[in-house]
Amino acid sequence: MAELTITHPILKDDYASEWMGIEVLALSEGHATIRMTLRQEMLNGFGMAHGGMIFAFADSAFALACNPVNPTAGEADTITVAAGVDINFLQPAYTGQVITAIADLRASAGRTGLYDIRIFAADAGTPAAAATPTSDAGADFTPGELIAEFRGRSRTIAKKQNPTGP
């Protein structure tokens, strides 16, 4: 699962998402579905997925949903970033499980947006772990058990160049 199968401009230099092994399953305006397999180095001292890993995974789905796949000329000079987020952890996930995040735009006004990201976990090799969204699945697409909910508030800002790199 380490290869990104669907492209998005922000993934070009997204080394964190690359390290996590994120696979993009679906992208559309205001929506993203991604998945990855939990590895040993993503666990905390209790042997379950570190909350920071789940957060970072959900944050990647949030970023993909917030930013256009094909930016227009007017969007080329802006980026959409997190203004604030909340996450609720509902149950643990473990090494070898496949986690899937589904990010959806709930509301937008001007340069701000509100997104909900649901994170699911399923045992590798099960139908839920291999599930992919289809156009008719919509909100019924549930790839495993719900383990966390992330709510993100976005803000569109001017794009600035990083003076030390990409």
XYZ file of C-alpha atoms in Angstrom:
166
model
C 0.000 0.000 0.000
C 2.969 2.350 0.082
C 2.355 3.768 -3.387
C 0.011 6.662 -3.979
C -2.351 5.560 -6.733
C -4.196 8.843 -7.244
C -2.229 12.065 -7.530
C -2.775 15.415 -5.879
C -0.430 18.436 -6.171
C 0.225 18.614 -2.418
C 1.565 15.048 -2.362
C 4.579 15.941 -4.503
C 6.637 17.071 -1.492
C 4.576 15.496 1.322
C 7.256 13.366 2.940
C 5.145 12.623 6.032
C 2.332 11.052 3.974
C 4.921 9.147 1.964
C 6.554 7.807 5.156
C 3.158 6.744 6.501
C 2.502 4.782 3.298
C -0.747 6.556 2.530
C -2.717 5.338 -0.463
C -5.260 7.723 -1.973
C -8.493 5.908 -2.843
C -10.737 8.785 -3.919
C -10.552 12.551 -4.457
C -13.155 15.070 -5.460
C -13.988 18.655 -4.571
C -14.251 18.746 -0.759
C -13.687 14.985 -0.365
C -10.809 12.551 0.114
C -10.572 8.897 1.069
C -7.172 7.469 2.044
C -5.817 4.350 3.743
C -2.637 2.928 5.210
C -1.433 -0.113 7.123
C -0.320 0.414 10.709
C 3.310 -0.560 11.243
C 5.219 -1.355 14.433
C 6.961 2.045 14.488
C 3.493 3.688 14.599
C 2.610 2.113 17.967
C 2.750 3.623 21.434
C 3.966 1.963 24.634
C 0.616 0.185 25.069
C 1.035 -1.659 21.762
C -1.716 0.268 19.986
C -1.594 2.950 17.319
C -0.107 6.159 18.705
C -2.745 8.907 18.812
C -0.356 11.189 16.951
C -0.241 8.709 14.049
C -4.037 8.594 13.830
C -4.097 12.401 14.032
C -1.445 12.803 11.305
C -3.276 10.322 9.081
C -6.589 12.185 9.500
C -4.798 15.500 8.948
C -3.498 14.242 5.586
C -7.061 13.364 4.513
C -8.165 16.819 5.692
C -5.456 18.536 3.616
C -6.369 16.545 0.510
C -10.058 17.414 0.872
C -9.326 21.130 1.498
C -7.097 21.757 -1.509
C -8.204 21.462 -5.139
C -6.921 18.542 -7.201
C -6.714 20.768 -10.289
C -6.175 24.344 -9.056
C -7.542 27.114 -11.255
C -5.416 30.150 -12.091
C -7.033 31.994 -9.181
C -6.264 29.151 -6.764
C -2.623 28.706 -7.783
C -1.400 31.394 -5.371
C -3.260 30.071 -2.306
C -3.227 27.038 -0.046
C -5.800 25.838 2.452
C -4.473 24.888 5.874
C -5.839 23.898 9.267
C -7.039 26.758 11.441
C -7.968 24.340 14.216
C -8.943 20.735 14.774
C -10.494 18.418 17.326
C -10.160 14.658 17.437
C -12.074 12.087 19.432
C -10.508 8.652 19.823
C -13.216 6.010 20.149
C -11.262 2.741 20.207
C -7.711 1.533 19.558
C -6.153 0.196 16.374
C -3.244 -2.229 16.208
C -0.237 -3.123 14.084
C -1.140 -4.775 10.807
C -4.610 -3.257 10.712
C -5.620 -1.183 7.722
C -6.997 2.228 8.608
C -9.100 4.323 6.264
C -9.967 8.010 6.574
C -12.939 9.581 4.832
C -12.875 13.398 4.734
C -15.894 15.467 3.728
C -16.584 19.189 3.497
C -19.545 20.088 5.723
C -19.730 23.857 5.198
C -17.765 26.735 3.728
C -17.988 30.511 3.790
C -15.452 32.796 2.176
C -11.970 31.539 3.045
C -13.074 29.182 5.834
C -14.332 25.619 5.782
C -15.539 22.906 8.127
C -14.613 19.263 7.471
C -15.455 15.970 9.152
C -13.015 13.083 8.885
C -14.019 9.581 10.016
C -11.253 7.038 10.652
C -11.950 3.289 10.470
C -9.814 0.215 11.224
C -10.077 -3.312 9.829
C -7.930 -6.403 10.083
C -5.684 -6.903 7.047
C -7.048 -9.467 4.622
C -10.696 -8.842 5.469
C -13.198 -7.464 2.935
C -13.473 -4.229 4.957
C -9.696 -3.649 4.734
C -9.765 -4.050 0.948
C -12.965 -2.029 0.427
C -12.873 0.926 -1.923
C -15.453 3.681 -2.260
C -17.794 3.628 -5.218
C -19.906 6.464 -6.546
C -23.066 4.814 -5.214
C -21.688 3.961 -1.744
C -21.629 7.547 -0.438
C -22.074 7.815 3.327
C -22.683 4.048 3.514
C -18.989 3.303 2.787
C -17.706 1.985 6.124
C -14.367 0.161 5.777
C -14.187 -1.371 9.242
C -14.978 -0.143 12.729
C -15.038 3.559 13.515
C -11.994 4.335 15.697
C -11.857 8.155 15.649
C -13.609 11.292 14.440
C -11.676 14.417 13.486
C -13.265 17.805 12.836
C -11.147 20.341 10.994
C -11.588 24.054 10.480
C -9.732 25.323 7.422
C -8.486 28.687 6.230
C -7.310 29.621 2.741
C -4.183 31.775 2.810
C -1.590 33.147 0.385
C 1.021 30.606 -0.700
C 4.561 31.500 0.376
C 7.763 29.877 -0.797
C 9.847 27.962 1.728
C 13.278 29.650 1.682
C 15.054 26.403 2.627
C 13.413 23.872 0.301
C 10.389 22.727 -1.685
